[in-house]
């Protein structure tokens, strides 16, 4: 199948120049117009990516007001169009004015085919990048609230959360720092019948051991010096809702025993209190630690572990989620650019590559912080690799047999190429340097789509 040539609209009233331009741009589908009206009707019909506009359009070849009016109209009808204005040497101020109004670039007469080819080529390139960026943005799938992913393993986790949420089962979330443990814990709560009750989070690693017990279980007035009034603990506060025990691996052994008792009996006693208070909570825990390892070292109770692992969900690190890095980066760029009122259109190809190759030890949290900073640092309109401050380095490869290595490499390359191009098979195959039919074959061999 032959690709349709990209189209460019040339608005030029001088038939000689029009012909010259047309001839020099033969790799494009060249549309022509000699007046503003013609130009606008072509624009509406053909939606060209790039427009070449002579500012000296009649009726006022010197004042350029007709040309500038055409520019304004084009940009209001099709703001993404890249307009290159043509102007005479004596008329530079109008060229500058046109750029100020949003023209992409200008081209000075006399006609020079090489210069024109460069400017036009660049305009198409930028246009394509912007279109890609837009497409990627609209491709966000949002399987759970606040969670962005297109990765198969993550999508399975989302489905699992949807299934598990309505039950009362205790859920243990395992994952490196920044992988989204809290996002998923909140999703468990949000999709449960307890959603309109409280979600109470406590970080066992952030609270000193001597305070953690009273934080969790509460205390009666006079239970210890400084206990000036009776205060319920987090468990009690979460009654009827969800209790999120973050960094459960950091819970000291004596409190592990006490928590286990609560999970078995479902009653608590405040410090210094004598009455048993029944509490109905759904428990979700999270840790980045290796609990079985801690059990064999005697640092975590095995019986508590089995209580907590009714459902265990292991969240993969970002570097193992195919195509998610670019997807998340796009989403965070959009979010933070909006928040900070910055008109940033997307990432340069080098920046996308750097995002894709980085190993993300801090996972999604690292990504978000990085993009936030880049949005502040970038001069725009595209965020480049320098703004991100990422050095291009490749990730470690696991040693496998050669065929496995090859298959996995192919799979990842295909998934990334598709993610980077917003699932555009034509562009992805170009990126991969293979034909489209070959890419389709590869996709079906790898079981994609
Ligand atoms: N898949 C995702 N899509 C969008 N945002 C995400 C995703 N995963 C995480 N985030 C965001 O990244 C940040 C870190 O997520 P979260 O706090 O849930 O991670 P965590 O695993 O609890 O990290 P830590 O171990 O450091 O506490 C949050 O701002 C969260 O909103
Ligand atoms: Mg957390």
Short mmCIF file of C-alpha atoms and ligand atoms in Angstrom, two decimals:
data_model
loop_
_atom_site.label_atom_id
_atom_site.label_comp_id
_atom_site.label_asym_id
_atom_site.label_seq_id
_atom_site.Cartn_x
_atom_site.Cartn_y
_atom_site.Cartn_z
CA UNK A 1 0.00 0.00 0.00
CA UNK A 2 1.43 3.39 -0.90
CA UNK A 3 1.44 6.00 1.85
CA UNK A 4 -0.47 9.19 1.18
CA UNK A 5 2.01 12.05 0.87
CA UNK A 6 1.72 14.66 3.61
CA UNK A 7 0.09 17.80 2.29
CA UNK A 8 1.23 21.39 2.35
CA UNK A 9 -0.82 24.39 1.33
CA UNK A 10 0.99 27.13 -0.59
CA UNK A 11 -0.73 30.53 -0.52
CA UNK A 12 1.01 32.60 -3.17
CA UNK A 13 -0.45 34.94 -5.76
CA UNK A 14 2.65 35.09 -7.99
CA UNK A 15 2.16 32.19 -10.45
CA UNK A 16 5.91 32.00 -11.17
CA UNK A 17 6.87 31.64 -7.54
CA UNK A 18 3.97 29.28 -6.94
CA UNK A 19 5.29 26.97 -9.65
CA UNK A 20 8.85 27.13 -8.34
CA UNK A 21 7.74 26.22 -4.84
CA UNK A 22 5.54 23.42 -6.07
CA UNK A 23 8.37 21.97 -8.06
CA UNK A 24 10.84 22.10 -5.18
CA UNK A 25 8.48 20.39 -2.74
CA UNK A 26 7.70 17.34 -4.84
CA UNK A 27 7.84 14.90 -1.92
CA UNK A 28 4.68 16.55 -0.59
CA UNK A 29 1.17 16.84 -1.88
CA UNK A 30 1.19 20.55 -2.72
CA UNK A 31 -2.13 22.41 -2.63
CA UNK A 32 -2.23 25.95 -3.87
CA UNK A 33 -4.28 29.08 -3.31
CA UNK A 34 -3.86 32.62 -4.61
CA UNK A 35 -6.22 34.47 -2.28
CA UNK A 36 -7.26 34.37 1.34
CA UNK A 37 -10.71 32.93 0.48
CA UNK A 38 -9.24 30.15 -1.60
CA UNK A 39 -6.74 29.44 1.13
CA UNK A 40 -9.40 29.13 3.82
CA UNK A 41 -11.55 26.82 1.76
CA UNK A 42 -8.51 24.60 1.03
CA UNK A 43 -7.64 24.64 4.71
CA UNK A 44 -11.13 23.49 5.69
CA UNK A 45 -11.22 20.77 3.06
CA UNK A 46 -7.70 19.36 3.25
CA UNK A 47 -6.45 20.19 6.74
CA UNK A 48 -2.82 20.46 5.67
CA UNK A 49 -0.18 20.07 8.39
CA UNK A 50 1.95 22.88 7.00
CA UNK A 51 1.04 26.12 5.26
CA UNK A 52 3.36 28.36 3.29
CA UNK A 53 1.89 31.85 3.26
CA UNK A 54 3.10 34.85 1.27
CA UNK A 55 2.49 37.84 3.50
CA UNK A 56 2.30 40.14 0.46
CA UNK A 57 -1.06 38.85 -0.69
CA UNK A 58 -3.23 41.25 -2.73
CA UNK A 59 -5.06 43.57 -2.40
CA UNK A 60 -2.25 45.22 -0.42
CA UNK A 61 1.07 43.66 -1.46
CA UNK A 62 3.07 46.16 0.60
CA UNK A 63 1.13 46.56 3.81
CA UNK A 64 0.87 42.78 4.33
CA UNK A 65 -2.39 43.25 6.23
CA UNK A 66 -4.17 40.73 4.00
CA UNK A 67 -1.36 38.24 4.64
CA UNK A 68 -1.46 38.79 8.37
CA UNK A 69 -5.25 38.55 8.35
CA UNK A 70 -4.94 35.21 6.55
CA UNK A 71 -2.43 34.05 9.16
CA UNK A 72 -4.74 34.97 12.00
CA UNK A 73 -7.66 33.20 10.38
CA UNK A 74 -5.66 30.05 9.68
CA UNK A 75 -4.38 29.83 13.23
CA UNK A 76 -7.80 30.35 14.72
CA UNK A 77 -9.33 27.68 12.46
CA UNK A 78 -6.50 25.17 12.81
CA UNK A 79 -4.21 26.15 15.69
CA UNK A 80 -1.90 23.16 15.24
CA UNK A 81 -1.06 24.05 11.65
CA UNK A 82 2.55 25.09 11.14
CA UNK A 83 2.48 28.29 9.12
CA UNK A 84 5.67 29.46 7.41
CA UNK A 85 5.39 33.01 6.13
CA UNK A 86 7.17 34.19 2.98
CA UNK A 87 8.28 37.75 2.94
CA UNK A 88 10.55 40.13 1.07
CA UNK A 89 13.79 41.35 2.56
CA UNK A 90 12.52 44.91 2.98
CA UNK A 91 9.63 43.60 4.99
CA UNK A 92 11.28 41.85 7.92
CA UNK A 93 9.18 43.64 10.53
CA UNK A 94 6.07 41.90 9.24
CA UNK A 95 7.87 38.57 9.46
CA UNK A 96 8.61 39.27 13.10
CA UNK A 97 5.03 40.34 13.65
CA UNK A 98 3.85 37.08 12.07
CA UNK A 99 6.05 35.01 14.39
CA UNK A 100 4.61 36.95 17.30
CA UNK A 101 1.14 35.99 16.13
CA UNK A 102 2.04 32.32 16.12
CA UNK A 103 3.61 31.60 12.74
CA UNK A 104 6.05 28.70 12.93
CA UNK A 105 8.88 30.32 10.96
CA UNK A 106 9.56 32.70 8.09
CA UNK A 107 11.24 32.37 4.75
CA UNK A 108 12.90 35.32 3.05
CA UNK A 109 12.72 35.95 -0.66
CA UNK A 110 14.54 35.49 -3.00
CA UNK A 111 13.56 31.87 -3.37
CA UNK A 112 16.10 29.26 -2.25
CA UNK A 113 14.94 25.66 -2.62
CA UNK A 114 17.40 24.19 -0.06
CA UNK A 115 16.51 26.61 2.69
CA UNK A 116 12.82 26.13 2.02
CA UNK A 117 13.20 22.34 2.15
CA UNK A 118 14.85 22.56 5.57
CA UNK A 119 12.24 24.87 7.05
CA UNK A 120 9.35 22.85 5.65
CA UNK A 121 10.90 19.56 6.78
CA UNK A 122 11.27 20.89 10.29
CA UNK A 123 7.68 22.14 10.33
CA UNK A 124 6.37 18.68 9.41
CA UNK A 125 8.60 17.11 12.02
CA UNK A 126 7.32 19.35 14.79
CA UNK A 127 3.73 18.88 13.65
CA UNK A 128 4.13 15.08 13.74
CA UNK A 129 5.66 15.21 17.19
CA UNK A 130 2.80 17.26 18.51
CA UNK A 131 0.26 14.91 17.00
CA UNK A 132 2.06 11.92 18.56
CA UNK A 133 2.11 13.59 21.91
CA UNK A 134 -1.57 14.35 21.72
CA UNK A 135 -2.38 10.81 20.72
CA UNK A 136 -0.34 9.38 23.59
CA UNK A 137 -2.14 11.63 26.00
CA UNK A 138 -5.54 10.51 24.87
CA UNK A 139 -4.42 6.86 25.04
CA UNK A 140 -4.24 6.87 28.85
CA UNK A 141 -6.19 4.03 30.18
CA UNK A 142 -7.38 4.56 33.69
CA UNK A 143 -8.29 1.15 35.08
CA UNK A 144 -8.48 2.37 38.66
CA UNK A 145 -8.87 5.88 39.96
CA UNK A 146 -5.58 7.77 40.06
CA UNK A 147 -3.73 4.93 38.42
CA UNK A 148 -2.23 5.06 34.96
CA UNK A 149 -0.97 1.94 33.25
CA UNK A 150 -1.06 0.00 30.05
CA UNK A 151 1.08 -2.85 31.28
CA UNK A 152 -0.42 -6.34 31.24
CA UNK A 153 0.75 -7.31 34.72
CA UNK A 154 -0.52 -4.05 36.20
CA UNK A 155 -3.85 -4.39 34.44
CA UNK A 156 -4.18 -7.85 35.97
CA UNK A 157 -3.51 -6.37 39.38
CA UNK A 158 -6.22 -3.79 38.78
CA UNK A 159 -8.69 -6.53 37.92
CA UNK A 160 -7.67 -8.42 41.01
CA UNK A 161 -8.20 -5.33 43.17
CA UNK A 162 -11.66 -4.88 41.67
CA UNK A 163 -12.51 -8.46 42.59
CA UNK A 164 -11.04 -8.38 46.06
CA UNK A 165 -12.22 -4.93 47.10
CA UNK A 166 -15.87 -5.77 47.90
CA UNK A 167 -14.84 -8.55 50.30
CA UNK A 168 -13.44 -8.09 53.77
CA UNK A 169 -10.24 -9.97 52.97
CA UNK A 170 -7.01 -8.60 54.37
CA UNK A 171 -4.77 -7.46 51.54
CA UNK A 172 -1.00 -7.27 51.62
CA UNK A 173 0.59 -5.06 48.99
CA UNK A 174 4.24 -5.71 48.19
CA UNK A 175 6.33 -3.37 46.13
CA UNK A 176 9.38 -1.19 45.99
CA UNK A 177 9.18 2.39 47.13
CA UNK A 178 7.05 4.56 44.88
CA UNK A 179 5.32 1.72 43.01
CA UNK A 180 1.86 2.89 44.04
CA UNK A 181 1.12 0.84 47.15
CA UNK A 182 -0.90 3.64 48.67
CA UNK A 183 -2.76 4.28 45.42
CA UNK A 184 -3.82 0.63 45.36
CA UNK A 185 -4.69 0.59 49.05
CA UNK A 186 -7.00 3.53 48.46
CA UNK A 187 -8.49 1.75 45.47
CA UNK A 188 -9.30 -1.27 47.65
CA UNK A 189 -11.14 1.06 50.00
CA UNK A 190 -12.76 3.12 47.25
CA UNK A 191 -14.21 0.06 45.53
CA UNK A 192 -15.48 -1.51 48.74
CA UNK A 193 -18.82 -1.04 50.48
CA UNK A 194 -16.82 0.91 53.07
CA UNK A 195 -16.00 3.63 50.56
CA UNK A 196 -18.08 6.27 52.32
CA UNK A 197 -16.44 5.48 55.67
CA UNK A 198 -12.93 6.43 56.68
CA UNK A 199 -9.65 5.33 55.14
CA UNK A 200 -7.14 5.61 57.97
CA UNK A 201 -3.45 5.24 57.13
CA UNK A 202 -0.65 4.74 59.59
CA UNK A 203 3.00 4.44 58.64
CA UNK A 204 4.62 2.00 61.04
CA UNK A 205 8.10 3.11 60.00
CA UNK A 206 7.50 6.79 60.62
CA UNK A 207 6.36 6.63 64.24
CA UNK A 208 8.76 5.90 67.14
CA UNK A 209 8.18 2.53 68.75
CA UNK A 210 7.07 3.96 72.09
CA UNK A 211 4.35 6.07 70.46
CA UNK A 212 3.18 3.54 67.92
CA UNK A 213 1.23 1.48 70.42
CA UNK A 214 -0.84 4.42 71.62
CA UNK A 215 -1.27 5.63 68.06
CA UNK A 216 -2.72 2.29 67.05
CA UNK A 217 -4.73 1.37 70.12
CA UNK A 218 -5.44 4.72 71.79
CA UNK A 219 -5.30 5.45 75.50
CA UNK A 220 -7.42 6.37 78.49
CA UNK A 221 -6.95 9.56 80.39
CA UNK A 222 -4.12 9.07 82.92
CA UNK A 223 -2.76 5.94 81.25
CA UNK A 224 0.70 7.54 81.27
CA UNK A 225 2.17 10.92 82.05
CA UNK A 226 0.90 13.34 79.46
CA UNK A 227 -2.27 11.33 78.75
CA UNK A 228 -4.47 14.25 79.68
CA UNK A 229 -7.57 13.03 77.89
CA UNK A 230 -8.91 9.78 76.51
CA UNK A 231 -7.91 9.39 72.89
CA UNK A 232 -9.00 6.68 70.47
CA UNK A 233 -6.30 5.01 68.37
CA UNK A 234 -6.18 4.70 64.60
CA UNK A 235 -7.75 1.26 64.64
CA UNK A 236 -10.77 2.53 66.49
CA UNK A 237 -10.99 5.66 64.36
CA UNK A 238 -11.13 3.45 61.28
CA UNK A 239 -14.19 1.61 62.61
CA UNK A 240 -16.44 0.57 59.70
CA UNK A 241 -13.82 1.82 57.28
CA UNK A 242 -10.41 0.67 56.11
CA UNK A 243 -7.19 0.63 58.10
CA UNK A 244 -4.03 0.95 56.02
CA UNK A 245 -0.95 -0.29 57.85
CA UNK A 246 1.90 1.03 55.75
CA UNK A 247 5.42 -0.40 56.18
CA UNK A 248 4.06 -3.31 58.22
CA UNK A 249 7.55 -4.87 58.10
CA UNK A 250 8.68 -2.14 60.49
CA UNK A 251 6.16 -3.06 63.17
CA UNK A 252 8.11 -4.01 66.33
CA UNK A 253 7.67 -7.59 67.57
CA UNK A 254 5.66 -6.76 70.71
CA UNK A 255 3.18 -4.81 68.61
CA UNK A 256 3.04 -7.61 66.08
CA UNK A 257 1.70 -9.80 68.88
CA UNK A 258 -0.85 -7.19 69.83
CA UNK A 259 -1.95 -6.64 66.24
CA UNK A 260 -2.33 -10.38 65.75
CA UNK A 261 -4.57 -10.55 68.78
CA UNK A 262 -6.70 -7.76 67.36
CA UNK A 263 -6.97 -9.49 63.99
CA UNK A 264 -8.10 -12.70 65.70
CA UNK A 265 -10.50 -11.21 68.24
CA UNK A 266 -11.52 -8.01 66.44
CA UNK A 267 -11.57 -6.11 69.72
CA UNK A 268 -9.14 -3.58 71.12
CA UNK A 269 -8.31 -2.28 74.55
CA UNK A 270 -7.05 1.25 74.87
CA UNK A 271 -3.84 1.72 76.87
CA UNK A 272 -4.82 2.00 80.51
CA UNK A 273 -8.33 0.83 79.69
CA UNK A 274 -10.19 -2.21 80.85
CA UNK A 275 -13.01 -2.55 78.42
CA UNK A 276 -12.83 -4.43 75.15
CA UNK A 277 -14.06 -2.32 72.28
CA UNK A 278 -15.25 -4.20 69.20
CA UNK A 279 -13.93 -2.70 66.00
CA UNK A 280 -14.97 -3.58 62.46
CA UNK A 281 -12.21 -2.67 60.02
CA UNK A 282 -10.91 -3.88 56.73
CA UNK A 283 -7.15 -4.15 56.94
CA UNK A 284 -4.80 -3.41 54.06
CA UNK A 285 -1.04 -3.60 54.66
CA UNK A 286 1.96 -2.70 52.60
CA UNK A 287 5.70 -3.15 52.75
CA UNK A 288 8.77 -3.00 50.56
CA UNK A 289 10.48 -5.56 52.81
CA UNK A 290 10.91 -9.27 52.25
CA UNK A 291 8.66 -10.65 54.98
CA UNK A 292 9.49 -14.38 54.53
CA UNK A 293 13.12 -13.42 54.92
CA UNK A 294 12.30 -11.47 58.07
CA UNK A 295 10.40 -14.48 59.37
CA UNK A 296 13.42 -16.74 59.02
CA UNK A 297 15.51 -14.10 60.80
CA UNK A 298 12.97 -14.01 63.63
CA UNK A 299 12.05 -10.38 62.94
CA UNK A 300 8.47 -11.00 61.79
CA UNK A 301 5.89 -13.35 63.24
CA UNK A 302 4.91 -16.14 60.96
CA UNK A 303 1.40 -16.39 62.42
CA UNK A 304 0.81 -12.68 61.79
CA UNK A 305 2.14 -13.08 58.27
CA UNK A 306 -0.49 -15.71 57.50
CA UNK A 307 -3.21 -13.51 58.96
CA UNK A 308 -2.14 -10.63 56.73
CA UNK A 309 -1.72 -12.56 53.52
CA UNK A 310 -5.26 -13.58 52.74
CA UNK A 311 -4.62 -11.79 49.48
CA UNK A 312 -1.09 -10.82 48.49
CA UNK A 313 -0.46 -8.51 45.60
CA UNK A 314 3.07 -7.99 44.31
CA UNK A 315 3.34 -4.73 42.42
CA UNK A 316 6.02 -4.79 39.71
CA UNK A 317 8.58 -1.99 39.67
CA UNK A 318 8.16 0.61 36.95
CA UNK A 319 11.15 -0.69 34.96
CA UNK A 320 9.27 -3.97 34.40
CA UNK A 321 6.07 -2.31 33.14
CA UNK A 322 6.21 -2.22 29.40
CA UNK A 323 5.59 1.17 27.89
CA UNK A 324 4.38 2.69 31.15
CA UNK A 325 7.30 5.06 31.64
CA UNK A 326 6.41 7.11 28.58
CA UNK A 327 2.71 6.92 29.34
CA UNK A 328 3.14 8.16 32.91
CA UNK A 329 5.57 10.85 31.81
CA UNK A 330 3.00 12.20 29.36
CA UNK A 331 0.30 12.22 31.99
CA UNK A 332 2.48 13.93 34.58
CA UNK A 333 3.66 16.47 32.02
CA UNK A 334 0.09 17.33 31.18
CA UNK A 335 -0.90 17.57 34.83
CA UNK A 336 2.02 19.71 35.98
CA UNK A 337 2.12 21.92 32.92
CA UNK A 338 -1.52 22.75 33.57
CA UNK A 339 -0.91 23.29 37.26
CA UNK A 340 1.98 25.64 36.59
CA UNK A 341 0.41 27.28 33.61
CA UNK A 342 3.18 26.24 31.23
CA UNK A 343 2.43 25.71 27.60
CA UNK A 344 4.51 22.57 27.04
CA UNK A 345 3.59 20.38 24.11
CA UNK A 346 5.39 17.14 24.94
CA UNK A 347 8.79 15.52 24.88
CA UNK A 348 11.50 15.57 22.24
CA UNK A 349 12.36 12.14 20.78
CA UNK A 350 15.64 12.09 22.79
CA UNK A 351 13.71 12.84 25.97
CA UNK A 352 11.28 10.00 25.25
CA UNK A 353 14.19 7.67 24.69
CA UNK A 354 15.85 8.70 27.94
CA UNK A 355 12.58 8.20 29.85
CA UNK A 356 12.17 4.81 28.30
CA UNK A 357 15.70 3.63 29.10
CA UNK A 358 16.02 4.93 32.64
CA UNK A 359 15.76 2.19 35.27
CA UNK A 360 13.55 4.18 37.71
CA UNK A 361 14.85 3.00 41.08
CA UNK A 362 12.34 5.34 42.74
CA UNK A 363 9.52 4.14 40.49
CA UNK A 364 6.45 6.30 39.85
CA UNK A 365 7.30 8.71 42.64
CA UNK A 366 10.71 9.38 41.08
CA UNK A 367 9.05 9.86 37.71
CA UNK A 368 6.55 12.34 39.04
CA UNK A 369 9.21 14.40 40.83
CA UNK A 370 11.42 14.38 37.76
CA UNK A 371 8.66 15.60 35.45
CA UNK A 372 7.57 18.24 37.91
CA UNK A 373 11.10 19.61 37.94
CA UNK A 374 11.44 19.38 34.15
CA UNK A 375 8.23 21.37 33.71
CA UNK A 376 9.77 24.14 35.77
CA UNK A 377 13.17 23.98 34.05
CA UNK A 378 12.08 23.62 30.43
CA UNK A 379 12.21 26.58 28.08
CA UNK A 380 9.59 24.82 25.94
CA UNK A 381 7.75 24.17 23.78
CA UNK A 382 9.08 20.60 24.07
CA UNK A 383 10.71 19.10 27.17
CA UNK A 384 14.13 17.79 26.17
CA UNK A 385 16.55 15.27 27.68
CA UNK A 386 18.53 18.01 29.42
CA UNK A 387 15.43 19.31 31.17
CA UNK A 388 14.94 15.80 32.54
CA UNK A 389 18.57 15.53 33.60
CA UNK A 390 18.62 11.88 32.60
CA UNK A 391 21.78 10.25 31.33
CA UNK A 392 21.24 7.67 28.65
CA UNK A 393 22.27 4.38 30.12
CA UNK A 394 21.01 0.94 29.35
CA UNK A 395 19.44 -1.33 31.89
CA UNK A 396 20.98 -4.51 33.16
CA UNK A 397 20.11 -7.53 31.12
CA UNK A 398 19.24 -10.77 32.86
CA UNK A 399 21.24 -13.72 31.58
CA UNK A 400 18.88 -16.06 29.75
CA UNK A 401 19.33 -18.35 26.83
CA UNK A 402 19.87 -16.56 23.58
CA UNK A 403 16.48 -17.23 22.07
CA UNK A 404 14.71 -16.06 25.22
CA UNK A 405 16.85 -12.96 25.28
CA UNK A 406 16.02 -12.29 21.66
CA UNK A 407 12.30 -12.86 22.09
CA UNK A 408 12.15 -10.71 25.16
CA UNK A 409 14.14 -7.95 23.48
CA UNK A 410 11.82 -8.08 20.46
CA UNK A 411 8.77 -8.02 22.66
CA UNK A 412 9.99 -5.04 24.64
CA UNK A 413 11.06 -3.15 21.54
CA UNK A 414 7.67 -3.70 19.92
CA UNK A 415 5.74 -2.72 23.02
CA UNK A 416 7.84 0.38 23.49
CA UNK A 417 7.64 1.40 19.87
CA UNK A 418 3.86 1.07 20.02
CA UNK A 419 3.66 3.00 23.26
CA UNK A 420 5.91 5.72 21.92
CA UNK A 421 3.83 6.16 18.81
CA UNK A 422 0.46 5.85 20.49
CA UNK A 423 -0.21 2.44 18.92
CA UNK A 424 0.40 3.72 15.41
CA UNK A 425 1.60 0.62 13.58
CA UNK A 426 2.97 2.55 10.59
CA UNK A 427 5.11 4.79 12.76
CA UNK A 428 6.09 1.99 15.12
CA UNK A 429 7.34 -0.13 12.23
CA UNK A 430 9.35 2.82 10.97
CA UNK A 431 10.84 3.31 14.42
CA UNK A 432 11.75 -0.36 14.52
CA UNK A 433 13.16 -0.30 11.01
CA UNK A 434 10.89 -3.08 9.75
CA UNK A 435 7.98 -3.20 7.36
CA UNK A 436 4.43 -3.04 8.56
CA UNK A 437 3.58 -6.65 7.63
CA UNK A 438 6.70 -7.78 9.51
CA UNK A 439 5.54 -5.86 12.55
CA UNK A 440 2.09 -7.43 12.32
CA UNK A 441 3.71 -10.88 12.13
CA UNK A 442 5.90 -10.09 15.10
CA UNK A 443 2.91 -8.84 17.09
CA UNK A 444 0.93 -11.99 16.46
CA UNK A 445 3.96 -14.16 17.23
CA UNK A 446 4.39 -12.35 20.53
CA UNK A 447 0.67 -12.51 21.21
CA UNK A 448 0.18 -8.75 21.23
CA UNK A 449 -3.25 -7.32 20.40
N1 LIG B 1 0.17 3.91 38.22
C1 LIG B 1 0.18 5.18 38.68
N2 LIG B 1 -0.42 6.16 37.98
C2 LIG B 1 -0.39 7.43 38.39
N3 LIG B 1 0.19 7.84 39.52
C3 LIG B 1 0.80 6.94 40.28
C4 LIG B 1 0.82 5.55 39.91
N4 LIG B 1 1.50 4.88 40.85
C5 LIG B 1 1.89 5.78 41.76
N5 LIG B 1 1.47 7.03 41.44
C6 LIG B 1 1.78 8.26 42.17
O1 LIG B 1 3.13 8.15 42.58
C7 LIG B 1 3.30 8.56 43.91
C8 LIG B 1 3.79 7.40 44.74
O2 LIG B 1 2.74 6.45 44.89
P1 LIG B 1 2.42 5.75 46.29
O3 LIG B 1 2.56 6.73 47.41
O4 LIG B 1 1.15 5.02 46.16
O5 LIG B 1 3.65 4.74 46.32
P2 LIG B 1 4.14 3.81 47.50
O6 LIG B 1 4.39 2.48 46.90
O7 LIG B 1 3.20 3.92 48.65
O8 LIG B 1 5.53 4.49 47.81
P3 LIG B 1 6.38 4.49 49.19
O9 LIG B 1 6.87 3.10 49.39
O10 LIG B 1 7.47 5.46 48.84
O11 LIG B 1 5.45 4.96 50.23
C9 LIG B 1 1.98 9.11 44.35
O12 LIG B 1 1.97 10.49 44.12
C10 LIG B 1 0.98 8.42 43.44
O13 LIG B 1 -0.17 9.21 43.24
MG1 LIG B 2 3.51 4.67 50.58
#
